[in-house]
PDB file of C-alpha atoms in Angstrom:
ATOM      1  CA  UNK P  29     -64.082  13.100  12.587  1.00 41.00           C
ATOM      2  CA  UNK P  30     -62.369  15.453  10.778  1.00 44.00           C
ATOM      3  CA  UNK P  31     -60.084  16.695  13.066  1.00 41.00           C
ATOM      4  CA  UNK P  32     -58.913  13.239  14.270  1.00 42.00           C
ATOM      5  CA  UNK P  33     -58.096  12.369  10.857  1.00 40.00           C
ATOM      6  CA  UNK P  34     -56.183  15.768  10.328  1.00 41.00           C
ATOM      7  CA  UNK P  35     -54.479  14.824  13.931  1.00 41.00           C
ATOM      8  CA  UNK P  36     -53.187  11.788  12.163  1.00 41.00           C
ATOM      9  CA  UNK P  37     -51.973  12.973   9.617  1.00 41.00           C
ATOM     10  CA  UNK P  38     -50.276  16.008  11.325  1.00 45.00           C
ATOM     11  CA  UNK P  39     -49.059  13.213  13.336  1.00 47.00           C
ATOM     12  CA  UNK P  40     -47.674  10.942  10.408  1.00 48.00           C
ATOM     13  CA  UNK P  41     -46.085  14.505   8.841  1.00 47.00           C
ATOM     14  CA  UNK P  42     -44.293  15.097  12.095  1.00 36.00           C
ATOM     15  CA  UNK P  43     -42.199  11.862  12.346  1.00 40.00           C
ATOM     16  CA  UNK P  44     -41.589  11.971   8.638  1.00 41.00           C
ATOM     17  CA  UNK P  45     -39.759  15.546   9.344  1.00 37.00           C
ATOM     18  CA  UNK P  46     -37.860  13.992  12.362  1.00 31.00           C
ATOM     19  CA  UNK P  47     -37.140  11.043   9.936  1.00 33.00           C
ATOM     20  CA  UNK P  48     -35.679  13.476   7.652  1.00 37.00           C
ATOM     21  CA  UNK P  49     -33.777  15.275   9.976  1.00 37.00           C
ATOM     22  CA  UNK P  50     -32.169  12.166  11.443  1.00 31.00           C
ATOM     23  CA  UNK P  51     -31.756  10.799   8.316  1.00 33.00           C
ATOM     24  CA  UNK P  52     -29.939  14.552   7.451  1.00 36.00           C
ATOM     25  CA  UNK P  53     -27.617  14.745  10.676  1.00 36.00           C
ATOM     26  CA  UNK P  54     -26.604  11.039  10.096  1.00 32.00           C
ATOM     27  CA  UNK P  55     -25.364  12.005   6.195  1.00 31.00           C
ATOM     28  CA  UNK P  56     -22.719  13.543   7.127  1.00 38.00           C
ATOM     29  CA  UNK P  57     -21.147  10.565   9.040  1.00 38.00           C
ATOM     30  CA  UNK P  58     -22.271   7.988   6.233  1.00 36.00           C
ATOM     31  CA  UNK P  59     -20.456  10.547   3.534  1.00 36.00           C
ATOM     32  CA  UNK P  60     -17.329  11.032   5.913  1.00 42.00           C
ATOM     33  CA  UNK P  61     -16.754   7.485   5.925  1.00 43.00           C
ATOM     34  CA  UNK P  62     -17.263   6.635   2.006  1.00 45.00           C
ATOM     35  CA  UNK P  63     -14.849   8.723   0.957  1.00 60.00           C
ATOM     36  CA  UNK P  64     -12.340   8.038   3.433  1.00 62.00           C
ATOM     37  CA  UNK P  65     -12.431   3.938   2.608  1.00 66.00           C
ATOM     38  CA  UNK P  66     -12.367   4.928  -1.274  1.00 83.00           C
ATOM     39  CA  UNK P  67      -9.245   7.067  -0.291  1.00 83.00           C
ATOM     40  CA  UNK P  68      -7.583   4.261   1.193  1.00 82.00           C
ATOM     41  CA  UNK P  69      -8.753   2.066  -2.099  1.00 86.00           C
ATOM     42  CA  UNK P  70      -6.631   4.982  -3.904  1.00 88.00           C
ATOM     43  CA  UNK P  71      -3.661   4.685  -1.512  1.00 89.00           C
ATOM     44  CA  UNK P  72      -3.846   0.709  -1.719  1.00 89.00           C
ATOM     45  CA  UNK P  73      -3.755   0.525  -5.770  1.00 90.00           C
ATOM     46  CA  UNK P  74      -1.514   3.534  -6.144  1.00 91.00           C
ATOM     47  CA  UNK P  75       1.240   1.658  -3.898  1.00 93.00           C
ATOM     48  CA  UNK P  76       0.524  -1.205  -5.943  1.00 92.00           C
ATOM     49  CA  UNK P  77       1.134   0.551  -9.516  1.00 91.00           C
ATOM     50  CA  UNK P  78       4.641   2.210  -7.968  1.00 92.00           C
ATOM     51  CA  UNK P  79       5.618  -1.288  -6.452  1.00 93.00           C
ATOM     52  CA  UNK P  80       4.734  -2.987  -9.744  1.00 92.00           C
ATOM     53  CA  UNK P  81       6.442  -0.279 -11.741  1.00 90.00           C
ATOM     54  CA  UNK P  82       9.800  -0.719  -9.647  1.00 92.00           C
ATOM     55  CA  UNK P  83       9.685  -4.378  -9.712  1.00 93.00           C
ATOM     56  CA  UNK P  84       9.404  -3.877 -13.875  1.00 91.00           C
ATOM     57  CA  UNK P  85      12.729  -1.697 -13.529  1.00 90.00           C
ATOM     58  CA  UNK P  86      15.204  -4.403 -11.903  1.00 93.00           C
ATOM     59  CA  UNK P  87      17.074  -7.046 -12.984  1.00 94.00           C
ATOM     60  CA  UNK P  88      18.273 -10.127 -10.626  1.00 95.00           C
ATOM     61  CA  UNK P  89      21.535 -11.920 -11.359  1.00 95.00           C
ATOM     62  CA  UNK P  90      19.213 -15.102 -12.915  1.00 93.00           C
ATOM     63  CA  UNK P  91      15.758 -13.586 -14.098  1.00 92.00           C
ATOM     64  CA  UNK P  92      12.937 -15.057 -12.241  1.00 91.00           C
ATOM     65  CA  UNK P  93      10.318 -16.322 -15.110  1.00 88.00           C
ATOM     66  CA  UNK P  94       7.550 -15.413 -12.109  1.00 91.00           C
ATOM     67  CA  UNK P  95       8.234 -13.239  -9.624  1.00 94.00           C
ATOM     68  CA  UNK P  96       7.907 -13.701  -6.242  1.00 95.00           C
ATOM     69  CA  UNK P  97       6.698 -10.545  -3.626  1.00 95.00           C
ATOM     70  CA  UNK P  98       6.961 -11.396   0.130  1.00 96.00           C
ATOM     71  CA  UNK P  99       5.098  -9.193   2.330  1.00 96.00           C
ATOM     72  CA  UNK P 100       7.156  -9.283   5.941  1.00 96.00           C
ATOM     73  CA  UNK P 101       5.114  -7.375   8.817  1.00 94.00           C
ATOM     74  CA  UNK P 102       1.182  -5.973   9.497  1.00 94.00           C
ATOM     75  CA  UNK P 103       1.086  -3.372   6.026  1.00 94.00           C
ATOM     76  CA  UNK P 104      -1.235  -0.456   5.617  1.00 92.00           C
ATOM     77  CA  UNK P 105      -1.540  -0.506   2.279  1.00 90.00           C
ATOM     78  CA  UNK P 106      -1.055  -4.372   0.498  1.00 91.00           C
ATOM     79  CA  UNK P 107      -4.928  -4.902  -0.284  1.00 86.00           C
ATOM     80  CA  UNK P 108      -4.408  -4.236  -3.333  1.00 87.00           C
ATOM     81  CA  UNK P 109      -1.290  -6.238  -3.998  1.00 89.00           C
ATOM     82  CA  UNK P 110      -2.013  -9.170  -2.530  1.00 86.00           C
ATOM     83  CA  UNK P 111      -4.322  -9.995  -4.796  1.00 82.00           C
ATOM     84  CA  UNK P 112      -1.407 -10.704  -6.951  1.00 74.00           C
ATOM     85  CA  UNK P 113      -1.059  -9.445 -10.787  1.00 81.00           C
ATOM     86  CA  UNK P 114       1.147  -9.539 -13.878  1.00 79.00           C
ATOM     87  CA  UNK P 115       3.246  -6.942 -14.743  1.00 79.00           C
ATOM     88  CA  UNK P 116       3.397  -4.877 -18.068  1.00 74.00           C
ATOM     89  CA  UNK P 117       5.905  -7.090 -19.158  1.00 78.00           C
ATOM     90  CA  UNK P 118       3.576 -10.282 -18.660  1.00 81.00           C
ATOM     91  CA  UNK P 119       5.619 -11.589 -16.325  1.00 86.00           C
ATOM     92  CA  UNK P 120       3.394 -12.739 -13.487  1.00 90.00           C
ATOM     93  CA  UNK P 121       4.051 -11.696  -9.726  1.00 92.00           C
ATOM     94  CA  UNK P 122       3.189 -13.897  -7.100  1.00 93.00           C
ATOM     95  CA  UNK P 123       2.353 -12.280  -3.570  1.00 94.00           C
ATOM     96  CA  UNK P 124       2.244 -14.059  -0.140  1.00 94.00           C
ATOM     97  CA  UNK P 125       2.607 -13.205   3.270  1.00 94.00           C
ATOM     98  CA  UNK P 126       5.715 -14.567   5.461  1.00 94.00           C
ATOM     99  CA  UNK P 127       6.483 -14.184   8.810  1.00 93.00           C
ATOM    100  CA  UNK P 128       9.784 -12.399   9.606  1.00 90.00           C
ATOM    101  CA  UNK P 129      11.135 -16.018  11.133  1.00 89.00           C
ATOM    102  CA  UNK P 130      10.492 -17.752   8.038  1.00 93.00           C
ATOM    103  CA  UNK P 131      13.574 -19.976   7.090  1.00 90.00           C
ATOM    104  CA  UNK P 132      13.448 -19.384   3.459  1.00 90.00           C
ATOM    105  CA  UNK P 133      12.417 -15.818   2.754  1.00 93.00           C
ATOM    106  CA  UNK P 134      15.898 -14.811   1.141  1.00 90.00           C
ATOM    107  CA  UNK P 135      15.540 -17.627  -1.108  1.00 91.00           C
ATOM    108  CA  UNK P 136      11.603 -18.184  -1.517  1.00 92.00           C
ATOM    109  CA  UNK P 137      11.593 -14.591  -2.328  1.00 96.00           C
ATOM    110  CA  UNK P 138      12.789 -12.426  -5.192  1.00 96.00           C
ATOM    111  CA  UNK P 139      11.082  -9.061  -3.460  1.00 96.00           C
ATOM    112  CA  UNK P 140      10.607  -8.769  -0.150  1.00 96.00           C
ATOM    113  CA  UNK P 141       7.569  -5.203   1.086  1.00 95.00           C
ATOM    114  CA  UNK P 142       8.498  -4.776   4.476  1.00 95.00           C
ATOM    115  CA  UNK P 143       5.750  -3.310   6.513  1.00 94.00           C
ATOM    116  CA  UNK P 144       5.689  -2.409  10.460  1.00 93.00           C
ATOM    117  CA  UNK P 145       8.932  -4.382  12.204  1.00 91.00           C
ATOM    118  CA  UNK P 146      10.365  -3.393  15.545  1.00 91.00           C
ATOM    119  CA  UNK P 147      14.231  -2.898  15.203  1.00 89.00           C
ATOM    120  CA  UNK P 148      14.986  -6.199  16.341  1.00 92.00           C
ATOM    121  CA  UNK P 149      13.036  -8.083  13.639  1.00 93.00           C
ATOM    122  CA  UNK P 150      14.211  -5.604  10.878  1.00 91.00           C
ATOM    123  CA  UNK P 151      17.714  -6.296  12.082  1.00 91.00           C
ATOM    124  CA  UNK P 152      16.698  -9.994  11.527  1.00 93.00           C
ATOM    125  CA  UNK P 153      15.590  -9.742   8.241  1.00 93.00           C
ATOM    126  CA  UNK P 154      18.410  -7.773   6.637  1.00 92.00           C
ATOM    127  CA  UNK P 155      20.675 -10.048   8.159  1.00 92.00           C
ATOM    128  CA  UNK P 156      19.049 -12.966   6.204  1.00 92.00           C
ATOM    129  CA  UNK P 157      19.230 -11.095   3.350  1.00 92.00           C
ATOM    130  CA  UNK P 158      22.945 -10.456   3.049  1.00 90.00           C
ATOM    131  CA  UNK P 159      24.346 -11.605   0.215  1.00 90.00           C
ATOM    132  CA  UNK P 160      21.017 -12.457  -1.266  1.00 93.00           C
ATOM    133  CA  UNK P 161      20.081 -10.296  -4.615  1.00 95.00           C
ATOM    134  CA  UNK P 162      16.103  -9.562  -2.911  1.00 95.00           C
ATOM    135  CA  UNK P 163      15.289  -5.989  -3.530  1.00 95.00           C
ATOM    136  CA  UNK P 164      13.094  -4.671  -0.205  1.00 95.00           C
ATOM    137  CA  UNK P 165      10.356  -1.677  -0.522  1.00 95.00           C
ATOM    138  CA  UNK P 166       9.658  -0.659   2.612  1.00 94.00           C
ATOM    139  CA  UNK P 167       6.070   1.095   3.407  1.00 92.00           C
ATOM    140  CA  UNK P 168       7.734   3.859   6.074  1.00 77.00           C
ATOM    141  CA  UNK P 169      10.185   6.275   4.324  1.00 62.00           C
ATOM    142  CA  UNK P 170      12.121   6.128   8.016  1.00 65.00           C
ATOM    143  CA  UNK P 171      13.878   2.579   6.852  1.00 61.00           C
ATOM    144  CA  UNK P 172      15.748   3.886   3.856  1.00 76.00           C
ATOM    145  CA  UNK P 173      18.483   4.345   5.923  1.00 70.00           C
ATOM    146  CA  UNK P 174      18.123   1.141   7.909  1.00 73.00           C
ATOM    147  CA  UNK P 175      18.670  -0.970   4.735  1.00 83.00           C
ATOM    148  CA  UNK P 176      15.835  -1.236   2.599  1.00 91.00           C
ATOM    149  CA  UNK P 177      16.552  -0.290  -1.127  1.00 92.00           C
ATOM    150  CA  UNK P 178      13.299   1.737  -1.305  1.00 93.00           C
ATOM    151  CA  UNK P 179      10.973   3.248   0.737  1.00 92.00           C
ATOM    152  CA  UNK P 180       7.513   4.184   0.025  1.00 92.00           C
ATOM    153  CA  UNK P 181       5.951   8.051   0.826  1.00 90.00           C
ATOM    154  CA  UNK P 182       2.493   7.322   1.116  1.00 90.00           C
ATOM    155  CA  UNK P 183       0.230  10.545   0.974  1.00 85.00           C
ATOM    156  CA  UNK P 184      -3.405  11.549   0.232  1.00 79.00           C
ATOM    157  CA  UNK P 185      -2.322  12.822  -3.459  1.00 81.00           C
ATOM    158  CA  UNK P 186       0.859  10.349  -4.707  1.00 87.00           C
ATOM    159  CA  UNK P 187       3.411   7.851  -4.067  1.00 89.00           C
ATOM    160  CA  UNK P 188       6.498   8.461  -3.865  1.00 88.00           C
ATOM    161  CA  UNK P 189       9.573   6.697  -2.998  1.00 90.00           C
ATOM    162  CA  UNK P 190      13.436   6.641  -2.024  1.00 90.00           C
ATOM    163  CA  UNK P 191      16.214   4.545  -2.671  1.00 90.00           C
ATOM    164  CA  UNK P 192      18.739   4.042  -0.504  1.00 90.00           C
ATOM    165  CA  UNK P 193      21.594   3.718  -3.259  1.00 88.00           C
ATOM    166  CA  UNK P 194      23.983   1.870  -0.272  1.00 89.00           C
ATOM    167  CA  UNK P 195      21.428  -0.763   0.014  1.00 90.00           C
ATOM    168  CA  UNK P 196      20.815  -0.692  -3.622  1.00 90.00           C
ATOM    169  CA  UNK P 197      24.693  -0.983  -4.482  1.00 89.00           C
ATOM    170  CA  UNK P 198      25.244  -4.221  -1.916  1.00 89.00           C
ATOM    171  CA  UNK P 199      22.161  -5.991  -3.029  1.00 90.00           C
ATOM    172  CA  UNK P 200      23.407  -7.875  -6.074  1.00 91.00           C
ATOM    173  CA  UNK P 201      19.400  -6.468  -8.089  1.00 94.00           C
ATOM    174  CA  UNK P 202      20.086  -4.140 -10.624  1.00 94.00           C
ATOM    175  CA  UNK P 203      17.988  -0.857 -10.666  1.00 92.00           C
ATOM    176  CA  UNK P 204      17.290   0.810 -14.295  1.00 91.00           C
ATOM    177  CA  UNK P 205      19.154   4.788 -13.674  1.00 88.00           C
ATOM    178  CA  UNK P 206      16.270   6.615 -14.393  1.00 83.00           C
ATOM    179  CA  UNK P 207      14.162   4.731 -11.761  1.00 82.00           C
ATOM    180  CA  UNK P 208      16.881   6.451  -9.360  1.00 73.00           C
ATOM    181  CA  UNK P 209      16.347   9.562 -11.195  1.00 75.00           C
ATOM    182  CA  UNK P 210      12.822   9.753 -10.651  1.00 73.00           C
ATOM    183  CA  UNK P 211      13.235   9.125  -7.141  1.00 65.00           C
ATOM    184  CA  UNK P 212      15.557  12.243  -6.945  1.00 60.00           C
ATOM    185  CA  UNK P 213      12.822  14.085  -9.275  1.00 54.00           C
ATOM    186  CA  UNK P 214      10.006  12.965  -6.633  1.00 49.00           C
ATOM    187  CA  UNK P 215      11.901  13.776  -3.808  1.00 46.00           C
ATOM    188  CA  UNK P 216      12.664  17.127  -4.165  1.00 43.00           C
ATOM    189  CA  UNK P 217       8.813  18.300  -5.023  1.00 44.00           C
ATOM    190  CA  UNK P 218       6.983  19.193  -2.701  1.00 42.00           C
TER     191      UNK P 218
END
C-alpha cells in the first residue's frame, strides 16, 4: 500500500513540474506582450501631451472658446486623445472622428490629426482646407512636405515633431516662435 500511495504522489509531483515548466516557457510570451501594449499606452499619451502642448501654442484669427480636434484617417496612436481633455489653459478640446469626405471639416474643425491617407484623399483634404485657418498634425513625419503644418516622429523613447513653416505661413493659425524653435532643437538630436 505503500508504494501505490508513493506512486501517486510521484505521480501528482510529476505533472506539477510539467505544470511549472509550461507555465515557465509560456512567461516569456505573456511578459513580451505586457510590455509591448504598455509601450504603446506610452506612445498613445505621449502624442497626446505634444498634440495638446501645440494646440496650447496657436492662436486662430477668432479664438475658439472650445476647441475642436478632427481626427481624418485610421491613426496609430489617438487612444489616448480621443478620449478628449482640457488643456492647461482650461480651455476644453473636443475630439471626434470625420471621414475625409465630410462637408464641413474646414469649418467644424479648428485642428484637424491626419492619420494614414492615400495621396488622393490627402490632396482632398488640403484642398478643403485652403484658405481655412485649421492647423493639421500629421502622425507620419513624410507629410510635412505635403502640407501639413506639423508632423509627428513617433519613437519608442519621445515625440517629436516638424513644422512645415510653408504650410504654417499660408494657414492663417498663428504658431508661438519658440514652438518652431523647439522643433528645430528636436530635430537635430538624435
Amino acid at each position: 500500500m505503500k508504494v501505490a500511495v508513493r506512486e501517486t504522489v510521484r505521480g501528482k509531483g510529476w505533472r506539477r513540474y510539467l505544470l511549472a515548466g509550461f507555465l515557465c516557457a509560456m512567461s516569456p510570451a505573456v511578459m513580451a506582450q505586457e510590455p509591448e501594449s504598455s509601450r504603446a499606452e506610452q506612445r498613445a499619451e505621449a502624442v497626446t501631451q505634444v498634440v495638446l502642448g501645440i494646440l496650447s501654442y496657436a492662436r486662430w484669427p477668432v479664438e475658439p472658446a472650445q476647441l475642436q480636434l478632427c481626427i481624418v484617417g485610421p491613426t496609430q496612436y489617438t487612444d489616448d486623445l480621443v478620449k478628449g481633455t482640457t488643456q492647461a489653459t482650461g480651455r476644453p478640446v473636443t475630439v471626434q472622428r470625420l471621414l475625409i469626405d465630410h462637408p464641413d471639416i474646414a469649418t467644424a474643425c479648428n485642428a484637424v490629426y491626419i492619420g494614414k491617407l492615400t495621396g488622393d484623399e490627402r490632396s482632398r483634404l488640403f484642398t478643403s482646407l485652403i484658405g481655412k485657418p485649421v492647423l493639421s498634425i500629421s502622425e507620419g513625419g513624410d507629410q510635412c512636405t505635403v502640407g501639413s503644418l506639423f508632423c509627428l516622429r513617433v519613437g519608442d523613447e519621445q515625440v517629436s515633431f516638424e513644422v512645415n513653416l510653408d504650410s504654417v505661413a499660408r494657414s492663417g493659425v498663428r504658431i508661438h516662435p519658440s514652438v518652431l524653435q523647439l522643433s528645430r532643437r528636436r530635430a537635430t538630436t538624435p
